[in-house]
PDB file of C-alpha atoms in Angstrom:
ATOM      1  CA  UNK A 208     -93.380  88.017  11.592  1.00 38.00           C
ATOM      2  CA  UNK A 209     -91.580  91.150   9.982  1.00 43.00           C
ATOM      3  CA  UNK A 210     -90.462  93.926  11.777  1.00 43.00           C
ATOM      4  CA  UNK A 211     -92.542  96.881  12.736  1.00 46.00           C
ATOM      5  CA  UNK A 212     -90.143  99.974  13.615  1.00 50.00           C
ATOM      6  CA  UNK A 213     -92.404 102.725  14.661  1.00 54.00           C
ATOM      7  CA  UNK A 214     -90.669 105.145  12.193  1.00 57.00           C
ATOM      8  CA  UNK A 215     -88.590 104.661   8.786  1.00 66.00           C
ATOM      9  CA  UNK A 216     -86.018 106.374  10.948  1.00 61.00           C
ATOM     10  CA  UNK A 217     -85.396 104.256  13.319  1.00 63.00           C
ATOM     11  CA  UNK A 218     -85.373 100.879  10.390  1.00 66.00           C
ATOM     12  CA  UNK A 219     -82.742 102.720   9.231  1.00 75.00           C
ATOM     13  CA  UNK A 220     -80.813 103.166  12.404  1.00 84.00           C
ATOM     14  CA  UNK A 221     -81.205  99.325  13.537  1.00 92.00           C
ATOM     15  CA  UNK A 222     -80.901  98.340   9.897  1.00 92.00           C
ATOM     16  CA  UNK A 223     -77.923 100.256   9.266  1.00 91.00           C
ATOM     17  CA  UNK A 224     -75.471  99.136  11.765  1.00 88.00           C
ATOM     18  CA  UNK A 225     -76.264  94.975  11.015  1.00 94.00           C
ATOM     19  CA  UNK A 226     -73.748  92.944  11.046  1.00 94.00           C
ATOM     20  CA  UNK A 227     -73.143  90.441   7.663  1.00 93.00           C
ATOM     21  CA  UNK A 228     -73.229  86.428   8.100  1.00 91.00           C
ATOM     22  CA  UNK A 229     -72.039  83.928   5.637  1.00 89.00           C
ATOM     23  CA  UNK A 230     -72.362  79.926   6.473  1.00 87.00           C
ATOM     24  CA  UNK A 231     -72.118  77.004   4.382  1.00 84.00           C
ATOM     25  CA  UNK A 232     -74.844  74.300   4.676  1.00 82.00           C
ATOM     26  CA  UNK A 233     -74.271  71.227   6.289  1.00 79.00           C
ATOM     27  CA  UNK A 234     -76.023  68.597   8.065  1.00 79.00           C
ATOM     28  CA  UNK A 235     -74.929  69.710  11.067  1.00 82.00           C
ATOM     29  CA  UNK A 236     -76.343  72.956  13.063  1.00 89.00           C
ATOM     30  CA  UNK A 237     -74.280  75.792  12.221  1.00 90.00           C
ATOM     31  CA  UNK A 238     -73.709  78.799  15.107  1.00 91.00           C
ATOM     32  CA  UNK A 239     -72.779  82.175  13.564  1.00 92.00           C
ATOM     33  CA  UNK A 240     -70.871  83.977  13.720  1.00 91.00           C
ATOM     34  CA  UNK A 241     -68.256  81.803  12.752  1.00 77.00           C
ATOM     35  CA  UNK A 242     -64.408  82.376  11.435  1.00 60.00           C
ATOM     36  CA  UNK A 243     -65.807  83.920   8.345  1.00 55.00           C
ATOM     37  CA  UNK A 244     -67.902  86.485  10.197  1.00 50.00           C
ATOM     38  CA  UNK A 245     -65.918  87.344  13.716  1.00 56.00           C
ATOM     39  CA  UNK A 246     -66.182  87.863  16.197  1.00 64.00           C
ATOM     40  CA  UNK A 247     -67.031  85.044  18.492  1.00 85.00           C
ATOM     41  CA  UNK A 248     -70.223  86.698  20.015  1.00 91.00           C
ATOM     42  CA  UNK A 249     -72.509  89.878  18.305  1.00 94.00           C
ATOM     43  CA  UNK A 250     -73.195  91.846  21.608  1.00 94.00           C
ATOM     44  CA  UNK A 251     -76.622  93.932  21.430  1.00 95.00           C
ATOM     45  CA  UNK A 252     -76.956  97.439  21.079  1.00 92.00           C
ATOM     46  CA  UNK A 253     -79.726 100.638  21.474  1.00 92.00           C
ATOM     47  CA  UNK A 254     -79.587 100.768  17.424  1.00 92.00           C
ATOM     48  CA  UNK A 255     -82.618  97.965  17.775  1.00 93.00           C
ATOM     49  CA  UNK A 256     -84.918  96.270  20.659  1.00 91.00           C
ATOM     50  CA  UNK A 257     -85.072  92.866  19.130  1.00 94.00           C
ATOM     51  CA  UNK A 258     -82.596  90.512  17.009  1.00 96.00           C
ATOM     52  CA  UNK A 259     -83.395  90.928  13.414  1.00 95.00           C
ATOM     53  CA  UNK A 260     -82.320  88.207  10.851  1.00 95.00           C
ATOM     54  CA  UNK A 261     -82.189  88.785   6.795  1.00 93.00           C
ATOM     55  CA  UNK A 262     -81.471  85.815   4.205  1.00 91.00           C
ATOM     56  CA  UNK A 263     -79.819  87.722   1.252  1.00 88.00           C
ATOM     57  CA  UNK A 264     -81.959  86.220  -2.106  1.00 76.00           C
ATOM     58  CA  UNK A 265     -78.655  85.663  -4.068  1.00 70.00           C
ATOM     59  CA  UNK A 266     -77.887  82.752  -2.181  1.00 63.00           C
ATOM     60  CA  UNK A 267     -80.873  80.423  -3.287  1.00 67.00           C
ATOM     61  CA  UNK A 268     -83.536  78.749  -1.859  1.00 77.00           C
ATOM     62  CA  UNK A 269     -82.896  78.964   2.612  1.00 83.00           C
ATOM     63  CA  UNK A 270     -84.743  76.089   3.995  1.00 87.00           C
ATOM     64  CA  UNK A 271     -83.701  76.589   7.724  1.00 91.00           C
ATOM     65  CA  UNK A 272     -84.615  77.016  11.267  1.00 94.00           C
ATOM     66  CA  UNK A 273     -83.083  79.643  13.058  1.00 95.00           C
ATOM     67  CA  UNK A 274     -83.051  80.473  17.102  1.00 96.00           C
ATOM     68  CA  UNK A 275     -80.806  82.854  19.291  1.00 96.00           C
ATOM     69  CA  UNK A 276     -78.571  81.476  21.771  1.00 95.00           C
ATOM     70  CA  UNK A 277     -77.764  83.827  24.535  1.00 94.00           C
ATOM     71  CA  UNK A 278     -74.156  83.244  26.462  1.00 90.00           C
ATOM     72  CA  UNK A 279     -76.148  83.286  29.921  1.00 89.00           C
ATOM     73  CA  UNK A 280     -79.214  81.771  29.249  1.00 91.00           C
ATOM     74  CA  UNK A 281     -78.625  79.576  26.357  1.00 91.00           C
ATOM     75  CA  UNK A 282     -80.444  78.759  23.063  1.00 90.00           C
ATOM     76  CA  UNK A 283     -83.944  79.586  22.855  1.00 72.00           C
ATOM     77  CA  UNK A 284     -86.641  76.655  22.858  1.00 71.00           C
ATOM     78  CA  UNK A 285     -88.574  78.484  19.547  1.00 89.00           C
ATOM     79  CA  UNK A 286     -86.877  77.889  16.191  1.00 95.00           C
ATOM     80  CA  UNK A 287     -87.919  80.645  13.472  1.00 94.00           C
ATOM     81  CA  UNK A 288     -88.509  78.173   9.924  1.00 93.00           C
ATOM     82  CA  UNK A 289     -87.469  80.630   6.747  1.00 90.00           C
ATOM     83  CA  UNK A 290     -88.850  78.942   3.793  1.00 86.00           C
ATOM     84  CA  UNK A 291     -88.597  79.668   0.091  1.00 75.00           C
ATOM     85  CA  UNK A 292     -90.048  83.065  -0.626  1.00 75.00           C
ATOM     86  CA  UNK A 293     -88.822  84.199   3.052  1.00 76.00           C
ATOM     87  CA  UNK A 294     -85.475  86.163   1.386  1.00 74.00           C
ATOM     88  CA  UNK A 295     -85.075  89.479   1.434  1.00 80.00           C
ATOM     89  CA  UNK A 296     -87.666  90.416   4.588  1.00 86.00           C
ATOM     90  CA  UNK A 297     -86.148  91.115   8.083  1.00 92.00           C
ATOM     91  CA  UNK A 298     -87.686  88.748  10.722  1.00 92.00           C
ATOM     92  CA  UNK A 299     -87.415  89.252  14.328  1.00 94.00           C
ATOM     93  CA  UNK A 300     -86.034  86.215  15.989  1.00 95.00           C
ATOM     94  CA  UNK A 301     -85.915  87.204  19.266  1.00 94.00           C
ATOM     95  CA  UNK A 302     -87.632  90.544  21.052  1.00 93.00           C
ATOM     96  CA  UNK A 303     -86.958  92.829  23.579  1.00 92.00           C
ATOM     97  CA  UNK A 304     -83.651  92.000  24.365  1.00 94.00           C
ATOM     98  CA  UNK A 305     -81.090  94.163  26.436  1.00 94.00           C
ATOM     99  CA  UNK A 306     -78.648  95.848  25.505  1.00 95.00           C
ATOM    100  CA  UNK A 307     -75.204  94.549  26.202  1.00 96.00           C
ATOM    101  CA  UNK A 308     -76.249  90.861  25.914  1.00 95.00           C
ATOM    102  CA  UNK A 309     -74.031  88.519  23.882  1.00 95.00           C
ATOM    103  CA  UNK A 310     -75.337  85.901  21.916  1.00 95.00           C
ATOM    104  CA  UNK A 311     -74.590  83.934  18.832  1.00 95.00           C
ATOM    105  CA  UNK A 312     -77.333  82.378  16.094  1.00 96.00           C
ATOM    106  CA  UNK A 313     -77.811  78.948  15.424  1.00 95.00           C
ATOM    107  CA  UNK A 314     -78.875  77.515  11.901  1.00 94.00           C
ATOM    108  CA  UNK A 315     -80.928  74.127  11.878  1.00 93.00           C
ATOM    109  CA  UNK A 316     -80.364  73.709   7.342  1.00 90.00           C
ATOM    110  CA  UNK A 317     -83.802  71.437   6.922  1.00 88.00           C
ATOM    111  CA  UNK A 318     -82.402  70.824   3.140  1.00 80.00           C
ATOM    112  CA  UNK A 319     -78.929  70.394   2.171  1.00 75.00           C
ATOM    113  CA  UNK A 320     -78.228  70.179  -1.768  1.00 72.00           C
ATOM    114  CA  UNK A 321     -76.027  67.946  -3.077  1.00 70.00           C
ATOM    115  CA  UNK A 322     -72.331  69.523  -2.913  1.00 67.00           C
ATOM    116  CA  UNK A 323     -73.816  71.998  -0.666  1.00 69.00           C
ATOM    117  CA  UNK A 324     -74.350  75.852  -1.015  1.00 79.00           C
ATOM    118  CA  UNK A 325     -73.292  79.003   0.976  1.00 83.00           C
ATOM    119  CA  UNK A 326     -75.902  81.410   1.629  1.00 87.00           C
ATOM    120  CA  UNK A 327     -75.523  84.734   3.750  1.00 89.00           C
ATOM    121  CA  UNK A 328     -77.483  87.866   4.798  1.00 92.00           C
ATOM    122  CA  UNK A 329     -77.188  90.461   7.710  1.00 95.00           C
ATOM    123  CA  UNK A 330     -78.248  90.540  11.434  1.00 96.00           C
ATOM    124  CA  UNK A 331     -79.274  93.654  13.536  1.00 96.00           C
ATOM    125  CA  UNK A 332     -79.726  94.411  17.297  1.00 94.00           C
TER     126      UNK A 332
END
């Protein structure tokens, strides 16, 4: 699902204040953000109403699932899959979500290459 801001205005607001992720793939689930991106929780702002996720194309083929995990509720049941050809579009991984609320991602890597690969990419709320 992409996003859908009701004006180029406000893509621009939300878009413009996102915060950049890097991970390395593993076989293990990965939370961001992590030591490379700090700090230990993203808290939500007005800029956007949902949690947007983008997979910068420079770092190769993502093959992952993807889910919020909010620090009072806990992860979300619904993974988001971002497949080959899914880089470089904003997805909404979780809506309507207040402002205020802390929360953290959490990377499910479905393929891991031999010698592994770093990818990275921005999130906005």
């Amino acid at each position: 699902m992409a996003v859908a801001p009701s004006s180029q205005a406000q893509a621009a607001t939300c878009y413009g204040g996102a915060a950049s992720w890097n991970s390395s793939a593993s076989h293990d689930n990965v939370m961001l953000p992590n030591a490379i991106s700090a700090p230990a929780r993203w808290t939500t702002t007005s800029r956007c109403g949902d949690i947007n996720f983008f997979v910068d194309e420079g770092t190769g083929t993502f093959n992952a699932n993807v889910r919020v995990c909010f620090d009072r509720t806990g992860c979300q049941s619904s993974w988001k899959q971002f497949r080959a050809g899914d880089a470089e579009k904003w997805r909404v991984i979780a809506t309507d979500v207040l402002d205020g609320t802390k929360f953290r991602i959490e990377i499910d890597y479905q393929f891991v290459p031999q010698g592994g690969r770093r990818y990275g990419g921005k999130v906005a709320f």
